[in-house]
Each structure stands twice: as C-alpha cells, then as structure tokens.
Tab-separated table of C-alpha atoms in Angstrom:
chain	number	residue	atom	x	y	z
Y	1	MET	CA	9.457	-19.421	-35.435
Y	2	SER	CA	5.766	-17.769	-37.293
Y	3	GLU	CA	5.825	-14.354	-38.732
Y	4	ASP	CA	3.103	-12.845	-36.176
Y	5	ARG	CA	5.612	-14.033	-33.458
Y	6	LYS	CA	8.615	-11.764	-34.964
Y	7	ARG	CA	6.643	-9.309	-34.869
Y	8	THR	CA	5.834	-8.756	-31.372
Y	9	PRO	CA	8.017	-6.457	-29.867
Y	10	TYR	CA	9.735	-7.704	-26.367
Y	11	VAL	CA	11.877	-5.347	-24.212
Y	12	ARG	CA	13.507	-6.193	-21.180
Y	13	LEU	CA	11.285	-6.673	-17.664
Y	14	GLY	CA	12.361	-3.475	-16.460
Y	15	ARG	CA	16.806	-3.395	-15.614
Y	16	SER	CA	16.858	-7.530	-15.851
Y	17	ALA	CA	17.934	-9.439	-19.275
Y	18	THR	CA	14.988	-11.040	-19.648
Y	19	LEU	CA	13.256	-9.828	-22.499
Y	20	VAL	CA	8.974	-9.945	-22.146
Y	21	SER	CA	6.361	-8.655	-24.667
Y	22	ARG	CA	4.747	-5.382	-24.558
Y	23	LEU	CA	1.763	-6.866	-24.334
Y	24	TRP	CA	0.525	-8.910	-21.567
Y	25	LEU	CA	-2.097	-11.119	-21.259
Y	26	GLY	CA	-3.902	-10.624	-18.244
Y	27	THR	CA	-6.330	-12.920	-16.806
Y	28	VAL	CA	-9.232	-10.793	-14.902
Y	29	ASN	CA	-11.247	-12.079	-17.067
Y	30	PHE	CA	-10.956	-15.148	-16.838
Y	31	SER	CA	-12.760	-17.899	-14.570
Y	32	GLY	CA	-16.591	-16.127	-14.099
Y	33	ARG	CA	-16.229	-13.983	-17.434
Y	34	VAL	CA	-14.878	-15.819	-20.019
Y	35	GLU	CA	-15.152	-20.314	-19.836
Y	36	ASP	CA	-12.485	-22.354	-18.781
Y	37	ALA	CA	-11.990	-23.443	-22.563
Y	38	GLU	CA	-12.105	-19.926	-23.566
Y	39	ALA	CA	-9.392	-18.825	-21.503
Y	40	ALA	CA	-7.214	-22.053	-22.863
Y	41	ARG	CA	-7.672	-20.966	-26.295
Y	42	LEU	CA	-6.603	-17.461	-25.834
Y	43	MET	CA	-3.621	-18.233	-24.117
Y	44	SER	CA	-1.943	-20.203	-26.443
Y	45	ALA	CA	-3.483	-17.584	-29.282
Y	46	ALA	CA	-1.672	-14.853	-27.566
Y	47	LEU	CA	1.129	-17.341	-27.363
Y	48	ASP	CA	1.161	-17.871	-30.567
Y	49	HIS	CA	1.346	-14.428	-31.336
Y	50	GLY	CA	4.522	-13.875	-29.299
Y	51	VAL	CA	2.755	-12.485	-26.108
Y	52	ASN	CA	4.964	-14.348	-23.320
Y	53	CYS	CA	4.150	-13.108	-20.249
Y	54	VAL	CA	1.060	-14.912	-18.643
Y	55	ASP	CA	0.185	-12.519	-15.567
Y	56	MET	CA	-1.919	-13.756	-12.660
Y	57	ALA	CA	-2.499	-12.637	-9.418
Y	58	ASN	CA	-3.489	-15.009	-6.417
Y	59	ILE	CA	-6.694	-13.898	-5.116
Y	60	TYR	CA	-8.289	-14.221	-9.144
Y	61	GLY	CA	-11.224	-16.475	-9.538
Y	62	TRP	CA	-13.244	-14.922	-6.725
Y	63	ARG	CA	-16.572	-15.060	-8.965
Y	64	VAL	CA	-14.768	-18.777	-8.483
Y	65	HIS	CA	-13.305	-19.090	-5.910
Y	66	LYS	CA	-9.623	-17.385	-4.874
Y	67	GLY	CA	-7.532	-19.301	-6.749
Y	68	HIS	CA	-9.267	-19.883	-9.618
Y	69	THR	CA	-7.292	-18.144	-12.238
Y	70	GLU	CA	-4.369	-19.808	-11.144
Y	71	GLU	CA	-5.371	-23.060	-11.310
Y	72	LEU	CA	-6.531	-22.660	-14.701
Y	73	VAL	CA	-2.764	-21.453	-15.728
Y	74	GLY	CA	-1.847	-24.496	-14.530
Y	75	ARG	CA	-4.414	-26.641	-16.188
Y	76	TRP	CA	-3.494	-25.009	-19.579
Y	77	LEU	CA	0.092	-25.227	-19.149
Y	78	SER	CA	0.105	-29.058	-18.273
Y	79	LYS	CA	-2.193	-29.669	-21.110
Y	80	SER	CA	-1.978	-27.314	-23.561
Y	81	GLY	CA	2.450	-29.014	-24.550
Y	82	VAL	CA	2.918	-25.431	-24.263
Y	83	ARG	CA	6.734	-25.270	-23.080
Y	84	ARG	CA	7.381	-23.342	-19.630
Y	85	GLU	CA	10.018	-22.175	-20.209
Y	86	ASP	CA	8.150	-19.642	-23.246
Y	87	VAL	CA	6.005	-18.745	-21.064
Y	88	LEU	CA	7.255	-16.353	-18.244
Y	89	LEU	CA	4.149	-16.718	-15.326
Y	90	ALA	CA	3.955	-13.480	-13.114
Y	91	THR	CA	1.527	-13.044	-10.249
Y	92	LYS	CA	0.326	-11.417	-7.760
Y	93	VAL	CA	0.311	-11.634	-3.323
Y	94	GLY	CA	-0.675	-9.323	-0.765
Y	95	GLU	CA	-4.593	-9.413	-1.052
Y	96	ASN	CA	-6.462	-11.460	1.363
Y	97	MET	CA	-7.722	-14.507	0.431
Y	98	SER	CA	-10.129	-14.939	3.803
Y	99	ASP	CA	-11.414	-13.456	6.716
Y	100	ARG	CA	-8.915	-15.499	8.253
Y	101	VAL	CA	-5.904	-13.502	10.369
Y	102	ASN	CA	-2.744	-12.926	8.522
Y	103	ASP	CA	-4.131	-14.044	5.343
Y	104	GLY	CA	-3.097	-11.143	3.824
Y	105	GLY	CA	-0.898	-7.815	3.553
Y	106	LEU	CA	3.076	-8.587	2.973
Y	107	SER	CA	3.507	-9.817	6.285
Y	108	ALA	CA	7.319	-12.266	5.864
Y	109	ARG	CA	4.651	-15.394	6.609
Y	110	HIS	CA	1.947	-14.557	4.038
Y	111	ILE	CA	4.797	-13.960	1.496
Y	112	ILE	CA	6.084	-17.021	1.460
Y	113	ALA	CA	2.949	-18.831	2.561
Y	114	ALA	CA	1.311	-17.088	-0.532
Y	115	CYS	CA	3.802	-18.538	-2.041
Y	116	GLU	CA	3.962	-21.841	-1.697
Y	117	GLN	CA	0.184	-21.377	-2.136
Y	118	SER	CA	0.611	-19.990	-6.366
Y	119	LEU	CA	2.985	-23.033	-6.563
Y	120	ARG	CA	0.603	-25.975	-6.030
Y	121	ARG	CA	-1.941	-23.928	-7.828
Y	122	LEU	CA	0.104	-23.808	-10.912
Y	123	ASP	CA	2.194	-26.780	-10.616
Y	124	VAL	CA	4.907	-25.720	-11.549
Y	125	ASP	CA	8.119	-25.124	-9.404
Y	126	HIS	CA	8.781	-21.633	-10.095
Y	127	ILE	CA	7.425	-18.245	-10.961
Y	128	ASP	CA	8.455	-15.722	-12.832
Y	129	LEU	CA	7.367	-12.354	-11.632
Y	130	LEU	CA	6.351	-12.222	-7.560
Y	131	GLN	CA	4.830	-8.792	-7.762
Y	132	MET	CA	3.065	-6.888	-4.521
Y	133	HIS	CA	-0.566	-6.677	-5.645
Y	134	ARG	CA	-0.501	-2.437	-3.216
Y	135	MET	CA	1.403	-1.095	-0.869
Y	136	ASP	CA	1.005	-2.494	2.890
Y	137	SER	CA	2.344	0.304	5.076
Y	138	ALA	CA	1.729	-2.372	8.062
Y	139	ALA	CA	5.387	-3.909	6.745
Y	140	PRO	CA	8.859	-2.490	6.942
Y	141	TRP	CA	10.766	-3.285	3.396
Y	142	ASP	CA	13.142	-4.793	6.068
Y	143	GLU	CA	10.770	-7.302	6.620
Y	144	ILE	CA	9.328	-7.669	2.755
Y	145	TRP	CA	12.193	-7.851	1.512
Y	146	GLN	CA	13.552	-10.669	3.982
Y	147	ALA	CA	11.105	-13.203	2.670
Y	148	MET	CA	11.821	-12.042	-1.319
Y	149	ASP	CA	15.415	-13.004	-1.079
Y	150	ARG	CA	14.388	-16.487	0.561
Y	151	LEU	CA	12.448	-17.364	-2.333
Y	152	VAL	CA	15.000	-15.667	-4.967
Y	153	THR	CA	17.571	-17.482	-2.872
Y	154	SER	CA	16.129	-21.292	-2.842
Y	155	GLY	CA	14.907	-20.681	-6.787
Y	156	LYS	CA	10.590	-19.872	-6.138
Y	157	VAL	CA	10.682	-16.608	-7.210
Y	158	CYS	CA	12.613	-14.712	-9.861
Y	159	TYR	CA	11.887	-11.737	-10.025
Y	160	VAL	CA	9.724	-9.826	-7.632
Y	161	GLY	CA	7.378	-6.445	-8.647
Y	162	SER	CA	5.141	-3.964	-7.779
Y	163	SER	CA	1.388	-3.304	-8.504
Y	164	ASN	CA	-0.247	0.007	-7.440
Y	165	PHE	CA	2.348	1.753	-5.443
Y	166	ALA	CA	3.350	5.727	-5.851
Y	167	GLY	CA	6.054	7.472	-6.690
Y	168	TRP	CA	7.784	7.113	-3.012
Y	169	ASN	CA	7.208	3.588	-2.405
Y	170	ILE	CA	8.831	2.719	-4.936
Y	171	ALA	CA	11.841	5.212	-3.726
Y	172	ALA	CA	11.155	3.086	-0.466
Y	173	ALA	CA	11.328	-0.488	-1.661
Y	174	GLN	CA	14.643	0.453	-3.870
Y	175	GLU	CA	16.756	2.389	-1.531
Y	176	THR	CA	15.879	-1.041	0.823
Y	177	ALA	CA	16.865	-3.281	-1.503
Y	178	GLN	CA	19.972	-1.847	-2.361
Y	179	ARG	CA	21.248	-1.133	1.205
Y	180	ARG	CA	20.660	-5.372	1.347
Y	181	ASN	CA	22.942	-5.686	-2.062
Y	182	LEU	CA	19.478	-7.393	-3.404
Y	183	MET	CA	17.901	-6.522	-7.234
Y	184	GLY	CA	15.096	-5.473	-5.767
Y	185	LEU	CA	12.235	-4.397	-7.845
Y	186	VAL	CA	12.306	-5.223	-11.739
Y	187	SER	CA	8.278	-3.101	-12.459
Y	188	GLU	CA	5.429	-2.154	-11.873
Y	189	GLN	CA	1.822	-2.591	-12.468
Y	190	SER	CA	0.457	0.974	-13.150
Y	191	VAL	CA	-3.470	1.357	-14.084
Y	192	TYR	CA	-2.107	4.689	-16.812
Y	193	ASN	CA	-3.945	5.591	-19.855
Y	194	LEU	CA	-5.347	8.261	-21.676
Y	195	ALA	CA	-8.168	8.552	-19.157
Y	196	VAL	CA	-6.396	8.903	-16.347
Y	197	ARG	CA	-3.352	9.839	-15.960
Y	198	GLY	CA	-1.775	10.528	-12.652
Y	199	ALA	CA	1.460	8.484	-12.471
Y	200	ASP	CA	3.105	10.393	-15.322
Y	201	ALA	CA	3.267	13.095	-11.903
Y	202	GLU	CA	5.946	10.746	-9.866
Y	203	LEU	CA	5.220	7.227	-10.707
Y	204	ILE	CA	6.691	7.108	-13.770
Y	205	PRO	CA	9.921	9.609	-13.163
Y	206	ALA	CA	10.237	7.055	-9.818
Y	207	ALA	CA	10.878	3.972	-11.984
Y	208	GLN	CA	12.419	4.945	-14.251
Y	209	ALA	CA	15.551	6.611	-12.240
Y	210	TYR	CA	15.554	2.773	-10.460
Y	211	GLY	CA	15.464	1.272	-13.632
Y	212	VAL	CA	12.140	-0.175	-12.612
Y	213	GLY	CA	9.622	-0.808	-16.290
Y	214	VAL	CA	6.270	0.432	-15.911
Y	215	PHE	CA	3.323	-1.701	-17.499
Y	216	ALA	CA	0.352	-0.287	-17.909
Y	217	TRP	CA	-2.742	-2.940	-16.266
Y	218	SER	CA	-6.181	-0.961	-17.490
Y	219	PRO	CA	-4.776	1.152	-20.960
Y	220	LEU	CA	-8.540	1.257	-22.342
Y	221	HIS	CA	-9.810	1.806	-18.704
Y	222	GLY	CA	-12.265	-0.162	-18.595
Y	223	GLY	CA	-13.813	-0.273	-21.689
Y	224	LEU	CA	-13.829	3.855	-21.684
Y	225	LEU	CA	-11.603	4.408	-24.605
Y	226	SER	CA	-13.101	1.162	-27.127
Y	227	GLY	CA	-15.724	2.574	-28.329
Y	228	VAL	CA	-17.986	3.181	-25.159
Y	229	LEU	CA	-20.358	6.068	-26.967
Y	230	ARG	CA	-21.242	4.149	-29.858
Y	231	LYS	CA	-21.444	0.476	-28.183
Y	232	LEU	CA	-23.575	1.898	-26.328
Y	233	ALA	CA	-26.136	3.718	-28.645
Y	234	GLU	CA	-25.881	0.724	-29.952
Y	235	GLY	CA	-26.747	-1.267	-27.167
Y	236	THR	CA	-23.686	-3.994	-27.649
Y	237	ALA	CA	-21.785	-2.506	-24.492
Y	238	VAL	CA	-20.760	-4.823	-22.065
Y	239	LYS	CA	-17.893	-4.050	-19.753
Y	240	SER	CA	-18.023	-0.130	-21.299
Y	241	ALA	CA	-21.742	0.117	-19.964
Y	242	GLN	CA	-20.117	-0.747	-15.712
Y	243	GLY	CA	-17.669	-0.367	-13.028
Y	244	ARG	CA	-15.002	2.285	-13.866
Y	245	ALA	CA	-15.322	2.918	-17.679
Y	246	GLN	CA	-19.104	3.867	-16.093
Y	247	GLU	CA	-18.111	5.890	-13.714
Y	248	LEU	CA	-15.611	8.208	-14.958
Y	249	LEU	CA	-17.642	8.163	-18.198
Y	250	PRO	CA	-20.183	11.247	-17.391
Y	251	ALA	CA	-16.969	13.925	-16.246
Y	252	LEU	CA	-15.250	12.782	-19.752
Y	253	ARG	CA	-18.466	12.425	-21.947
Y	254	ALA	CA	-17.117	15.608	-24.685
Y	255	ASN	CA	-13.089	14.430	-24.016
Y	256	ILE	CA	-15.125	10.190	-25.113
Y	257	ALA	CA	-16.817	11.952	-27.838
Y	258	ALA	CA	-14.390	13.822	-29.378
Y	259	TYR	CA	-11.758	10.698	-28.944
Y	260	GLU	CA	-14.412	8.580	-30.916
Y	261	SER	CA	-15.152	10.842	-33.442
Y	262	PHE	CA	-10.397	11.511	-34.102
Y	263	CYS	CA	-10.805	7.730	-34.360
Y	264	ASP	CA	-13.542	8.756	-37.083
Y	265	ARG	CA	-11.703	10.442	-38.982
Y	266	ILE	CA	-7.991	8.433	-38.603
Y	267	GLY	CA	-10.316	5.264	-40.157
Y	268	GLU	CA	-9.302	3.519	-36.701
Y	269	HIS	CA	-11.103	1.800	-34.239
Y	270	PRO	CA	-10.763	3.416	-30.500
Y	271	ALA	CA	-9.521	0.010	-28.906
Y	272	GLU	CA	-6.521	0.279	-30.732
Y	273	VAL	CA	-5.922	3.633	-30.726
Y	274	GLY	CA	-5.993	4.471	-27.095
Y	275	LEU	CA	-3.707	0.832	-26.429
Y	276	SER	CA	-1.537	2.395	-29.041
Y	277	TRP	CA	-1.095	5.694	-27.403
Y	278	VAL	CA	-0.422	3.825	-24.113
Y	279	LEU	CA	2.351	1.316	-26.020
Y	280	SER	CA	3.772	5.500	-27.348
Y	281	ARG	CA	4.674	6.659	-24.270
Y	282	PRO	CA	8.236	7.800	-22.665
Y	283	GLY	CA	8.603	5.363	-19.133
Y	284	ILE	CA	5.795	2.751	-20.294
Y	285	SER	CA	7.211	-0.526	-20.896
Y	286	GLY	CA	4.016	-2.277	-22.042
Y	287	ALA	CA	0.589	-2.608	-21.186
Y	288	VAL	CA	-1.388	-5.475	-19.521
Y	289	ILE	CA	-4.467	-6.621	-21.669
Y	290	GLY	CA	-8.056	-8.606	-20.759
Y	291	PRO	CA	-9.229	-9.688	-23.170
Y	292	ARG	CA	-12.626	-11.748	-23.092
Y	293	THR	CA	-13.029	-12.894	-26.880
Y	294	MET	CA	-10.483	-13.575	-29.424
Y	295	ASP	CA	-11.535	-10.413	-31.246
Y	296	GLN	CA	-10.327	-7.978	-28.909
Y	297	LEU	CA	-7.014	-10.545	-28.423
Y	298	ASP	CA	-6.740	-9.693	-32.804
Y	299	SER	CA	-7.700	-5.719	-31.944
Y	300	ALA	CA	-5.030	-6.072	-29.274
Y	301	LEU	CA	-2.475	-7.849	-31.349
Y	302	ARG	CA	-3.500	-4.641	-34.176
Y	303	ALA	CA	-2.219	-2.211	-32.150
Y	304	LEU	CA	1.191	-3.293	-31.910
Y	305	ASP	CA	1.755	-2.368	-35.937
Y	306	LEU	CA	-0.663	1.408	-35.812
Y	307	ASP	CA	2.259	3.982	-35.742
Y	308	LEU	CA	0.419	7.301	-35.018
Y	309	GLY	CA	2.112	10.219	-35.761
Y	310	GLU	CA	3.361	12.870	-34.072
Y	311	ALA	CA	0.696	15.267	-34.323
Y	312	GLU	CA	-2.035	12.484	-34.342
Y	313	LEU	CA	-0.030	11.484	-30.462
Y	314	ALA	CA	0.145	15.557	-29.731
Y	315	GLU	CA	-4.539	15.920	-31.290
Y	316	LEU	CA	-4.788	12.408	-28.306
Y	317	ASP	CA	-2.501	14.099	-25.987
Y	318	ALA	CA	-4.434	17.431	-25.844
Y	319	LEU	CA	-7.977	15.920	-25.553
Y	320	PHE	CA	-7.498	14.547	-22.314
Y	321	LEU	CA	-4.799	16.471	-20.683
Y	322	VAL	CA	-5.747	18.675	-17.368
Y	323	PRO	CA	-3.223	20.658	-16.231
Y	324	GLY	CA	-2.661	19.998	-12.753
Y	325	HIS	CA	-3.875	16.322	-13.171
Y	326	VAL	CA	-4.291	14.671	-9.588
Y	327	ALA	CA	-3.839	10.598	-9.187
Y	328	ARG	CA	-7.376	9.239	-8.262
Y	329	PRO	CA	-8.313	6.444	-5.798
Y	330	GLY	CA	-6.481	3.399	-6.924
Y	331	GLU	CA	-3.822	5.550	-9.136
Y	332	GLY	CA	-1.435	4.591	-6.979
Y	333	ASP	CA	-2.344	3.467	-3.772
Y	334	ALA	CA	0.332	6.209	-1.658
Y	335	GLY	CA	-1.722	5.892	1.548
Y	336	PRO	CA	-2.420	3.144	4.095
Y	337	ARG	CA	-2.953	-0.268	2.423
Y	338	ALA	CA	-6.820	-0.699	1.860
Y	339	ALA	CA	-6.234	-4.301	3.416
Y	340	GLY	CA	-10.202	-5.509	2.277
Y	341	ALA	CA	-10.344	-3.564	-0.923
Y	342	GLY	CA	-12.648	-5.186	-3.427
Y	343	PRO	CA	-11.334	-7.345	-6.249
Y	344	GLN	CA	-12.459	-4.684	-8.663
Y	345	ALA	CA	-10.498	-2.753	-7.581
Y	346	ALA	CA	-7.158	-4.427	-7.699
Y	347	SER	CA	-7.929	-6.191	-10.947
Y	348	SER	CA	-5.696	-5.520	-14.052
Y	349	GLY	CA	-7.249	-5.522	-17.316
C-alpha cells in the first residue's frame, strides 16, 4: 500500500460498515469537458491516492449523450486492470433520461429499469451505492422502498442513498424504511460550502439523527471559492466564470475578496482552504470533487493535509456566515420534484 493511500482518511458510509474515502471522485465534468483518455487517467490516479469512490449519475455525459459517463467508467474498469472490489461505484437515478413517459422519476418501474440500464452501461453485476438524484413528491415512500428492497435483495445494489434532499425528506424516508424493517438511506449528497450553507439548518441535523452520512457536492461552488477574482483579473477563469459561481459572485464579491486576502495571508491556495473547511465541518463525512485536470486532483488531495487552526476556522466562518440564512433554490428540494430540471442543476462537483 502506497504512502499516499495510507494518508487518505476513510470514514464509514453512514451507519454502514463499509469504509469510503472522504474525497469522492465526481464525474460530472467527464464526457464533454474532459477527454475520455484524461478521465481514465484521473480515475486511476485518484484510486492510486486512496480515493475509492467514483460518483456518477445515469444522466451524466449529456453533452455527448445521457449515460455516456457510466459507459466511460465501465470501459475504464474493464481495461485498466483495476480490481472491481477496490472501487465503490456510486450512481444516481431519478432525472429524466428521455422525453418518453415514465423514463424519469422514482416510480418502482423506473428505479428498477434505470438500475438495469446502469448495470449494462457500467458492465458490472452490482452498484455499491444507488442514490436518488432528488426528491420525487409523486412517488410514495412505500413504492420507492419496495423497488430498492427488490434490488438489494437480488444483489444488484448494496446500499441506497439520496441527493438534494431536505431534512424532512430524510426523516420521511427513514421512518418508512424502519417500518418496513429496511436499512434505508446510508448517505446524502448535499450542496455545501463556505458560501452556501443552508444544509446546516435542518438537513445535517436530520442526517445525524438518522445515521446518514452527508457528502458535500460543489465544495468550491463551481470555482467561486478557488480564487475566482484572481483568475478573472488574469483572464484564466474557466468554470468559475460561468454557472453557479458566476450567478453568486455579484452578491458575494466583497466576501470573496476578503476570503482571497485571508488565503494570501496564511499562504494557502483558496481551493485547498475552501475544501479543508468543508471537511472540518461537524456532520460532514466527506466531499465530492470534480477535477478536470491532474493539477486540480492534486490540489484536492493536498486539502486533506491542510490543518486549519481553530482561529482560522472561526475567521473563515465569520467571512461568510449570514444570520438567519435560508436555503437557496437547489440547496435541497423541499417542494414538488423538478421533473424537468436541467442537468446543470442536478450536477455534482
């Protein structure tokens, strides 16, 4: 076992006995933003450094075609010489895969059909973690757990997780699972970072109460916390000049400027400081990273070793903490399922 593998901390996947790395390799940038060969290199490098979870969704790869990313991961598994048992494969179900009726949502029919399709694309006999991509208010929990129980009992799925849930969604899911004598959810993926912290209010406490591990997606908010002002000034901004980073920057420009000054003062890169802060938070099991380059992967790995002191964490907290913070759209889905939500809104990374 390499020194890098030993240094990477592992945590339990929620209340399960399975150990998973604190960093998960998110694949939302593959299939369109990252060439397939480079994506394979990133997956192999991440595994070599102890990152044992590859996180996907069945819609990922939509820039080429929906499902392309799962196909890519399947080819990597078959051709790289990686042992299947060394990799935890996590994918998601629930977003619309086509315009056909019933080709989306969390009906029992779609969950089972979508799982079978993911298994074929990945060319494996089981999925380690099948996650509901977002809440579907039209699907009764008894129906959802009936389908998930069938998949687990048949050996096609090991664990069930969620993504973009609200606290009360976690409670409803777990209460129904307990009545059916099922394990229920073991994990939740929630958007969480210095700038967007709605999960602190109810999601994280609910997850802790029910033994659900929380893994933060978009820990740098699409590049907003990776030195965006410096990159914009230098003309080097790529992802941080678009999407959710661009949308939030006007309202938080002063906070971001203070944050980047803080990072300069302590001599650390903003991307590593932002990720280290997320990993330090109570109730956060780990984070989903979405590197497009080896340099970005190396930066995320360095964040594991960055030890911010209590005074530094308190200063960071004060830079962005807004009293009475209310979750913004996309921080959790407490209302009707956004069946037609675009893939950008659903992406992790």
